[in-house]
Amino acid sequence: MKKEPLLYSVTPFDLSGHRVRVRLTLRNPDPGGQSFSLPAWIPGSYLIRDFSRQIETIQASSRGKPVGIRKTANHTWLCEPCKAELDIDYTVYAWDLSVRGAHVDETHAFLNGTSIFLCPDGRSQEPCHVELCPPPQARNWKVYTSLPEAAGHPRCARRHGYGMYIAPDYDALIDHPIEMGTPQVVRFKAHGAEHEMVFTGVAPNLDLKRIAADVQKICAAQIALFEPRTRRAPFLDSAGRYVFMTMVTGDGYGGLEHRASTALMTSRRDLPVLGRDNAGEGYQTFLGLVSHEYFHTWNVKRIKPAAFAPYDLGRENHTRLLWVFEGFTSYYDDLMLLRSGVIDEADYLRMLAKTISGVQRAGGRFKQSVAESSFDAWTRYYKQDENSPNALVSYYTKGSLVALGLDITIRHASAGRRSLDDVMRLMWERYGRDFYTGAGTGVPEDAMADLIREATGVDTRDFIERHAYGREDVPLESLLPLLGIALNWKPASGGPTLDLRLRDSHGETQIATVYEGGSAHRGGLSAGDALVAIDGLKVNGAAGVDRLLAAYQPGDTVAVHVFRRDELRAFQLVLNAPGATECVLERPAAAG
Ligand code: ZN
């Protein structure tokens, strides 16, 4: 008997109440009692999120007759035995304005499959049909997704329309988020492959043409990096198109990668507007985010750590390799802006210097390697607190410096004949290109040194041991000059400092972080303390602290009054010179 695809029907039905109705229809359910589960996390964001919390109601029925259904664990349900077709009807509360969840209101619906699609246990390899239905209150909305239309189905959706879509299995089903609404849209082709950029949210006079022209160059450069001969875009294996779904807000920032699309959040002020030519660092930040998520189309969505092949969506999946999958991606995101010509070298060196300064500032890099940070992403990097700058290292930023160090090492040792590009291409050929159509195997945990040697002939085992699995800084002072770039440190500007991070909260100036070994740490201040006065003068906001301290010299002692909970406490602090130094990168002009 030929199995019918699993059938999902999705309707955002209560826009002001932020609710989505889903029906899952299952022919031939497990006669002993069918169980279902919802992912506990969304791939690309390494934190248990318990999406099942947002399922408000759930009922099961068969041919109109109720069937018992009950929860068996946090993310799982079990139906009573039932021999005929089984319908599961449930409502999902969708009011999470992030790239990771589901968000529905009167202006749009954004749906990640991990929030709305229950998986029948034992059936994750079967094809799925998804019927998207318009909200009754907003029938003019269109649909934007990389989920392919179900060609040949009698209710097949038209492009951007409602009706039937299809996914070959559950892993694909939850990897094509869906946007519905009336967004601003621009399209372009890169090496013949169709790309669509969708902007939701208020963004007056958005310069769509300029954005499309710049992003087109970035996409074309990345396709050519991985497929220099065929120039074939990777997502042609799953959908005929790539979709950038951008939510524009006042101050949002973030992105989440998928196999043929990405969900982005950006600040309105980072986007270029018509008739102005002054899109500056903010726009470069947006292009860097676009470049980062697009690079993931290869690196992590197809070239994956073995620990993610396949994902186990019910629990944490541990890997020590996020310094490769996030770190290398963070190295290439800005580099591809330079290579594609959307920024110049001065801009690139400014961005790189900022990354180097940031890594240098966090003392946590002496307590944790990027491999350890990767393994503990679930409980530490994704659960940051007041002490994180003292305790953690970022596998993104330090990982990108490890990639830079490897790239320079390879180029130097091979006299310019090989580079990290060759490593990416070998990983692409071996693990990525046929991931969804072939065996679907991932990169073994200990494979990087061997892969680099195979791709380039250069032995980097010692480098990787020291800088990725060990906690040593990447020696960029000696490596960057091999590229003709000078690295210098200049003292940070400003007056003496208490060595803490402040935030204004509920009318108080609170200590967010006390940097280990600094003035505040030595003097006894703690995160959470509310600053009241410095040498008897009232503290007026975080910015006011710098103004008060400007009258002093490093080495001076000041009296600091704080409220710790509701108790007034006094401390004597010896001020430090501005400890943080700033990295400056320059390519000295060639002599003569
Ligand atoms: Zn990333």
XYZ file of C-alpha atoms and ligand atoms in Angstrom:
593
model
C 0.000 0.000 0.000
C 1.405 3.373 -0.965
C 1.640 5.665 2.019
C -0.114 9.026 1.733
C 1.981 12.018 2.822
C 1.346 13.371 6.285
C -1.067 16.253 5.904
C -0.799 19.508 7.861
C -3.231 22.397 7.537
C -2.213 25.768 9.011
C -4.454 28.811 9.593
C -3.530 31.962 11.534
C -7.110 32.404 12.768
C -6.949 34.925 15.644
C -4.586 37.701 14.625
C -5.171 40.049 17.565
C -4.938 37.079 19.969
C -1.837 35.731 18.146
C -3.179 32.229 17.523
C -2.581 29.663 14.816
C -4.756 26.620 14.237
C -3.105 23.451 12.947
C -4.614 20.128 11.898
C -2.409 17.104 11.349
C -4.050 14.204 9.527
C -2.403 10.819 9.727
C -3.533 7.811 7.759
C -2.643 4.446 9.268
C -1.505 5.638 12.719
C 0.325 3.209 15.007
C -2.490 0.801 15.970
C -0.967 0.408 19.449
C -1.361 4.161 20.079
C 0.310 6.895 18.061
C 2.730 9.231 19.837
C 3.777 12.726 18.705
C 6.507 15.169 19.611
C 7.400 18.824 19.107
C 11.074 19.867 18.870
C 12.566 21.088 22.148
C 14.906 23.432 20.231
C 15.365 24.963 16.803
C 18.490 24.036 14.836
C 20.969 26.910 14.681
C 20.035 28.223 18.136
C 21.507 25.959 20.780
C 19.130 26.262 23.720
C 16.243 24.086 24.937
C 13.245 26.335 24.327
C 10.276 24.071 25.076
C 8.148 25.265 22.146
C 5.432 22.885 23.381
C 4.635 25.480 26.094
C 2.766 27.482 23.440
C 0.363 24.719 22.475
C -2.828 25.918 24.171
C -5.337 23.225 23.219
C -4.997 19.828 21.579
C -7.621 17.260 20.577
C -7.554 14.016 18.654
C -10.359 12.480 16.649
C -10.974 9.786 14.095
C -13.772 10.179 11.548
C -15.335 12.796 13.777
C -15.232 10.671 16.966
C -12.995 11.839 19.837
C -9.827 9.857 20.553
C -8.048 10.227 23.896
C -4.749 12.125 23.851
C -2.484 12.934 26.792
C 0.916 14.400 27.508
C 3.653 11.839 28.266
C 6.622 14.188 28.743
C 7.536 17.846 28.161
C 7.404 17.656 24.373
C 5.444 14.434 23.700
C 1.841 13.246 23.479
C 0.233 9.811 23.136
C -3.116 8.961 21.521
C -5.302 6.009 22.450
C -5.159 3.147 19.953
C -7.067 3.992 16.790
C -7.200 1.992 13.566
C -8.595 4.568 11.151
C -7.373 7.964 10.004
C -6.343 10.175 12.939
C -6.800 13.972 13.121
C -4.906 16.044 15.686
C -6.253 19.598 16.064
C -4.284 22.095 18.092
C -3.847 25.817 18.604
C -0.491 27.531 19.025
C 0.028 30.879 20.734
C 2.370 32.874 18.479
C 3.688 36.046 20.077
C 7.469 35.623 20.021
C 9.064 38.397 17.991
C 12.333 36.625 17.256
C 13.880 34.656 14.420
C 13.371 31.455 16.469
C 9.659 31.282 17.185
C 6.284 32.202 15.757
C 4.761 35.678 15.635
C 1.265 36.598 14.499
C -0.571 39.927 14.602
C -2.751 42.098 12.364
C 0.211 42.923 10.103
C 1.786 39.533 9.402
C 2.405 35.951 10.441
C 5.898 34.464 10.771
C 5.999 30.765 11.487
C 8.933 28.480 12.230
C 8.008 24.839 11.728
C 9.567 23.909 15.087
C 6.810 25.937 16.760
C 3.834 24.559 14.825
C 4.453 21.113 13.317
C 4.002 18.061 15.561
C 5.988 15.055 14.374
C 4.306 11.627 14.545
C 6.944 9.363 16.104
C 8.402 6.881 13.639
C 7.195 8.878 10.645
C 9.877 11.587 10.376
C 11.181 10.196 7.080
C 7.830 10.453 5.307
C 6.862 13.261 2.926
C 4.623 16.001 4.261
C 1.948 18.068 2.583
C 1.247 21.474 4.128
C -1.899 23.366 3.239
C -1.515 27.050 4.080
C -4.820 28.853 4.600
C -5.302 32.635 4.730
C -6.371 34.284 7.973
C -10.115 35.046 7.693
C -9.376 38.681 8.587
C -6.615 39.221 6.000
C -7.320 37.369 2.779
C -5.089 39.740 0.795
C -1.911 38.517 2.464
C 0.624 36.668 0.362
C 2.906 33.767 1.301
C 6.715 33.926 1.257
C 8.646 30.729 1.882
C 11.285 28.467 0.388
C 8.953 25.509 0.968
C 8.231 24.162 -2.526
C 4.692 24.215 -3.893
C 3.154 20.720 -4.160
C 3.294 20.438 -7.960
C 0.675 18.033 -9.299
C -1.549 18.234 -6.220
C -5.120 19.335 -7.051
C -4.877 22.103 -4.420
C -1.285 23.048 -5.272
C -0.399 26.587 -4.181
C 0.600 29.128 -6.786
C 3.776 31.061 -6.134
C 3.124 33.356 -3.129
C -0.385 31.921 -2.832
C -2.350 29.749 -0.424
C -2.832 26.041 -0.995
C -0.618 22.981 -0.848
C 3.150 22.949 -0.269
C 5.387 19.901 0.131
C 8.435 18.733 2.082
C 10.276 15.429 1.534
C 10.540 14.718 5.288
C 10.107 16.288 8.720
C 13.666 17.680 8.812
C 12.886 19.659 5.646
C 9.421 20.610 6.865
C 10.818 22.521 9.848
C 13.646 24.087 7.830
C 11.522 26.387 5.643
C 9.956 29.141 7.760
C 6.835 30.816 6.415
C 6.021 34.519 6.242
C 2.522 35.778 5.403
C 1.598 39.412 4.954
C 2.079 42.388 2.659
C 5.835 43.020 2.907
C 8.188 45.005 0.677
C 9.841 42.588 -1.732
C 12.767 42.703 -4.137
C 14.174 39.902 -6.301
C 17.452 39.197 -8.051
C 19.373 36.336 -9.603
C 22.862 35.218 -8.672
C 24.502 32.797 -11.107
C 21.010 32.099 -12.440
C 19.528 31.191 -9.046
C 16.475 33.091 -7.884
C 16.674 35.115 -4.651
C 13.888 36.981 -2.928
C 14.239 39.553 -0.130
C 11.158 40.171 2.005
C 10.983 43.095 4.471
C 8.231 43.038 7.096
C 7.625 45.949 9.453
C 7.625 49.707 8.995
C 10.509 50.823 6.763
C 9.714 54.017 4.835
C 11.557 54.734 1.570
C 13.583 51.562 1.770
C 16.204 51.550 -1.001
C 15.387 48.045 -2.215
C 17.361 48.418 -5.442
C 20.545 49.255 -3.608
C 20.098 46.405 -1.124
C 19.420 43.930 -3.948
C 22.467 45.087 -5.910
C 24.775 44.678 -2.897
C 23.347 41.356 -1.688
C 23.455 39.990 -5.248
C 27.237 40.538 -5.294
C 27.660 38.825 -1.918
C 25.609 35.788 -2.986
C 27.397 35.491 -6.329
C 30.805 35.608 -4.624
C 29.833 32.868 -2.144
C 28.414 30.569 -4.834
C 31.639 31.019 -6.825
C 33.760 30.278 -3.729
C 32.201 26.851 -3.195
C 31.485 25.949 -6.833
C 34.134 27.755 -8.894
C 33.465 25.553 -11.935
C 29.686 25.002 -12.065
C 28.552 28.122 -10.138
C 25.607 26.060 -8.926
C 23.696 27.398 -5.937
C 23.358 24.818 -3.129
C 19.649 25.255 -2.438
C 18.654 24.020 -5.887
C 18.582 20.569 -4.217
C 15.636 21.530 -2.006
C 13.812 24.534 -3.460
C 14.221 26.539 -6.626
C 14.855 29.729 -4.689
C 16.412 31.373 -1.660
C 14.356 33.695 0.563
C 15.712 36.345 2.965
C 12.903 37.090 5.460
C 13.702 40.281 7.326
C 11.735 41.696 10.230
C 12.459 45.424 10.568
C 12.125 46.877 14.076
C 13.426 49.828 16.066
C 16.496 48.094 17.436
C 16.411 44.380 16.561
C 19.382 42.320 15.462
C 19.701 38.624 14.745
C 19.536 35.884 12.201
C 18.828 32.182 11.897
C 19.981 30.060 8.996
C 17.967 27.535 7.014
C 18.755 25.373 3.988
C 17.104 27.700 1.446
C 16.169 30.762 3.455
C 17.052 32.811 6.493
C 15.080 34.741 9.091
C 16.649 38.102 9.970
C 15.889 40.909 12.410
C 17.385 44.289 11.737
C 17.163 47.794 13.032
C 15.359 50.268 10.770
C 18.250 52.719 10.969
C 20.681 50.132 9.569
C 18.843 50.025 6.217
C 19.496 52.477 3.371
C 16.750 54.883 2.333
C 16.055 56.287 -1.122
C 17.848 59.456 -2.133
C 20.534 59.292 0.586
C 24.003 58.049 -0.014
C 25.090 57.937 3.591
C 24.326 54.358 4.625
C 27.273 53.751 6.906
C 28.456 51.227 9.463
C 24.905 50.185 10.306
C 24.269 49.107 6.722
C 27.574 47.212 6.698
C 26.388 45.440 9.835
C 23.186 44.435 8.021
C 25.143 43.209 4.975
C 27.462 41.281 7.298
C 24.448 39.564 8.856
C 23.055 38.707 5.414
C 26.455 37.364 4.368
C 26.763 35.310 7.575
C 23.406 33.567 7.261
C 23.861 32.960 3.529
C 27.277 31.345 4.155
C 25.514 28.913 6.497
C 23.641 27.577 3.444
C 26.872 25.633 2.901
C 28.557 25.690 6.302
C 26.232 24.065 8.899
C 23.106 23.503 6.799
C 24.920 21.016 4.514
C 28.463 20.681 5.836
C 27.504 19.711 9.405
C 29.178 18.370 12.502
C 28.488 14.636 12.785
C 26.612 15.454 16.013
C 23.938 17.219 13.894
C 23.593 14.490 11.275
C 20.807 13.965 12.004
C 19.645 16.432 14.667
C 18.099 14.966 17.804
C 15.328 17.493 18.383
C 14.336 16.128 21.795
C 17.538 17.014 23.632
C 20.829 18.931 23.503
C 23.222 17.913 20.684
C 26.808 18.447 21.825
C 29.684 19.268 19.497
C 33.088 20.884 20.057
C 33.106 22.147 16.458
C 31.033 25.347 16.569
C 34.325 27.276 16.237
C 34.305 25.851 12.695
C 30.597 26.206 11.930
C 30.039 29.599 13.567
C 33.640 30.818 13.780
C 34.628 30.113 10.164
C 31.244 31.539 9.075
C 31.976 34.686 11.092
C 35.402 34.940 9.414
C 33.943 34.641 5.938
C 30.909 36.900 6.476
C 32.867 40.176 6.485
C 35.574 38.777 4.192
C 32.944 38.108 1.518
C 31.796 41.745 1.772
C 35.355 42.739 0.897
C 35.818 40.147 -1.838
C 32.500 41.018 -3.479
C 33.401 44.708 -3.468
C 30.546 46.009 -1.309
C 33.072 47.342 1.235
C 36.686 48.446 0.767
C 39.781 47.272 2.600
C 39.745 50.180 5.048
C 36.220 49.191 6.122
C 37.223 45.542 6.358
C 40.242 46.309 8.546
C 38.078 48.497 10.780
C 35.586 45.631 11.266
C 38.372 43.109 11.887
C 40.066 45.429 14.391
C 36.769 45.725 16.265
C 36.506 41.928 16.500
C 40.115 41.624 17.710
C 39.527 44.334 20.357
C 36.366 42.599 21.552
C 38.045 39.209 21.931
C 40.998 40.785 23.743
C 38.678 42.508 26.251
C 36.964 39.359 27.583
C 39.041 37.693 30.298
C 36.946 34.527 29.957
C 39.154 33.456 27.053
C 41.774 32.290 29.567
C 39.236 29.997 31.273
C 37.531 28.439 28.279
C 38.637 27.341 24.812
C 36.398 27.811 21.784
C 35.976 24.027 21.643
C 34.802 24.028 25.274
C 32.572 27.039 24.631
C 31.003 25.141 21.736
C 30.302 22.042 23.832
C 28.747 24.147 26.583
C 26.754 26.418 24.230
C 23.477 25.034 25.612
C 24.114 25.862 29.238
C 26.586 28.720 29.053
C 26.899 30.718 25.789
C 23.100 30.709 25.357
C 22.492 31.349 29.071
C 24.700 34.345 29.659
C 24.617 36.186 32.953
C 26.426 38.980 34.768
C 29.647 36.970 35.044
C 29.806 35.722 31.434
C 32.456 38.232 30.237
C 34.762 36.876 32.989
C 33.961 33.214 32.359
C 33.227 32.622 28.657
C 34.833 32.937 25.251
C 32.763 33.382 22.097
C 33.178 30.638 19.504
C 31.913 33.248 17.026
C 34.471 35.999 17.518
C 37.475 34.035 18.744
C 36.485 31.287 16.286
C 36.716 33.845 13.473
C 40.238 34.785 14.617
C 41.211 31.095 14.660
C 39.967 30.935 11.045
C 41.973 34.044 10.142
C 45.072 32.575 11.801
C 44.624 29.278 9.950
C 44.096 31.080 6.643
C 47.287 33.129 7.028
C 49.234 30.056 8.186
C 48.081 28.032 5.170
C 48.771 30.851 2.690
C 52.228 31.438 4.103
C 53.234 27.766 4.304
C 52.017 27.076 0.769
C 53.615 30.217 -0.673
C 50.170 31.561 -1.585
C 49.041 28.492 -3.513
C 46.507 27.291 -0.924
C 44.119 28.930 1.521
C 41.219 28.221 3.861
C 39.018 28.360 0.722
C 40.497 24.987 -0.299
C 39.512 23.545 3.087
C 35.933 24.802 2.701
C 35.735 23.304 -0.791
C 37.035 19.917 0.388
C 34.501 19.856 3.233
C 31.804 20.865 0.730
C 32.684 18.051 -1.672
C 33.020 15.404 1.026
C 30.152 16.270 3.374
C 28.023 19.085 1.997
C 27.122 18.895 -1.675
C 25.144 15.649 -1.417
C 24.057 15.980 2.217
C 20.328 15.986 1.510
C 20.456 13.704 -1.518
C 23.095 11.231 -0.304
C 24.263 9.568 2.868
C 23.905 12.676 5.033
C 27.067 12.219 7.096
C 28.746 14.984 9.063
C 32.273 16.098 9.931
C 33.744 13.911 12.726
C 34.691 15.770 15.904
C 38.451 15.297 15.471
C 38.691 15.682 11.683
C 39.731 19.299 11.158
C 43.533 18.963 11.222
C 43.414 16.018 8.806
C 40.989 17.819 6.482
C 43.187 20.922 6.394
C 46.262 18.839 5.677
C 44.482 16.943 2.914
C 43.151 20.138 1.301
C 46.327 22.206 1.569
C 49.288 19.991 2.504
C 49.852 22.198 5.566
C 50.107 20.723 9.065
C 48.032 22.897 11.431
C 47.512 20.296 14.172
C 49.620 22.198 16.676
C 47.884 25.497 15.848
C 44.454 23.918 16.366
C 45.524 22.265 19.621
C 46.768 25.550 21.042
C 44.191 28.041 19.798
C 40.939 26.063 19.333
C 41.249 23.253 21.917
C 43.650 25.261 24.071
C 43.169 28.775 25.393
C 46.091 30.576 23.800
C 45.442 33.812 21.925
C 45.817 33.642 18.158
C 49.196 35.343 17.521
C 47.882 37.929 15.084
C 50.669 40.420 15.910
C 53.051 38.073 14.113
C 50.626 36.576 11.568
C 48.977 39.694 10.100
C 52.296 41.211 8.928
C 52.595 38.166 6.629
C 49.632 39.731 4.770
C 51.311 43.142 4.858
C 49.027 44.362 7.653
C 50.382 45.965 10.825
C 48.593 45.354 14.138
C 49.044 47.957 16.861
C 47.348 48.625 20.193
C 46.393 52.111 21.275
C 45.136 53.013 24.746
C 41.396 53.459 24.980
C 40.349 57.076 25.219
C 38.606 58.513 28.281
C 39.303 59.077 31.941
C 39.960 56.652 34.808
C 37.616 53.726 35.248
C 35.888 51.487 37.788
C 36.161 48.468 35.413
C 32.492 47.613 35.310
C 29.584 47.581 32.899
C 26.538 49.641 33.915
C 22.912 49.656 32.873
C 20.101 52.079 33.620
C 17.128 50.190 35.016
C 13.952 51.467 36.717
C 15.569 54.829 37.446
C 18.668 53.209 38.975
C 22.208 52.949 37.670
C 22.940 49.274 38.198
C 26.145 47.313 37.854
C 25.657 44.745 35.078
C 29.138 43.198 35.196
C 32.154 43.573 37.485
C 35.274 42.777 35.453
C 37.511 40.318 37.236
C 40.632 41.869 38.734
C 39.513 45.451 38.090
C 38.947 48.454 40.354
C 35.337 47.578 41.303
C 36.245 43.911 41.944
C 39.135 44.848 44.223
C 36.987 47.420 46.030
C 34.100 45.032 46.717
C 31.313 46.109 44.350
C 28.997 43.446 42.929
C 26.734 42.956 39.942
C 23.256 44.163 40.859
C 24.480 46.981 43.139
C 22.760 50.314 42.383
C 25.236 53.212 42.311
C 24.096 56.102 44.483
C 27.042 58.503 44.782
C 30.745 58.861 43.995
C 32.641 60.966 46.535
C 29.330 62.344 47.764
C 28.047 63.400 44.343
C 24.851 61.850 43.041
C 25.186 59.359 40.171
C 22.859 60.343 37.339
C 22.689 57.456 34.889
C 25.467 55.315 33.427
C 26.682 58.153 31.216
C 26.967 60.405 34.258
C 29.519 58.106 35.907
C 32.130 58.890 33.245
C 31.481 62.620 33.736
C 32.006 62.287 37.511
C 35.204 60.250 37.076
C 36.651 62.693 34.535
C 37.780 64.925 37.421
C 40.090 62.207 38.825
C 43.415 60.599 37.965
C 44.177 56.877 37.785
C 45.330 55.820 41.260
C 42.996 58.237 43.085
C 40.756 56.757 45.774
C 37.022 57.549 45.691
C 34.176 56.738 48.079
C 31.358 54.877 46.326
C 27.903 54.471 47.863
C 25.596 51.786 46.544
C 22.364 50.101 47.458
C 22.826 46.332 47.650
C 19.219 45.163 47.757
C 17.788 47.753 50.199
C 20.976 48.211 52.256
C 23.165 51.284 51.834
C 26.841 50.272 51.622
C 30.010 52.347 51.267
C 33.233 51.238 49.527
C 36.629 52.795 48.875
C 37.808 52.234 45.298
C 41.186 52.911 43.707
C 40.571 54.084 40.141
C 42.245 52.330 37.248
C 43.638 53.772 34.043
C 41.387 52.808 31.110
C 42.394 49.171 30.865
C 40.933 48.248 27.531
C 43.148 48.955 24.577
C 41.954 49.242 21.015
C 43.351 47.301 18.097
C 44.377 49.327 15.047
C 45.053 47.600 11.715
C 46.845 49.351 8.895
C 48.432 48.427 5.616
C 51.512 50.636 5.557
C 51.834 52.430 2.228
C 54.404 50.722 0.033
C 57.690 52.592 0.060
C 58.821 54.600 -2.928
Zn 25.779 31.741 12.521
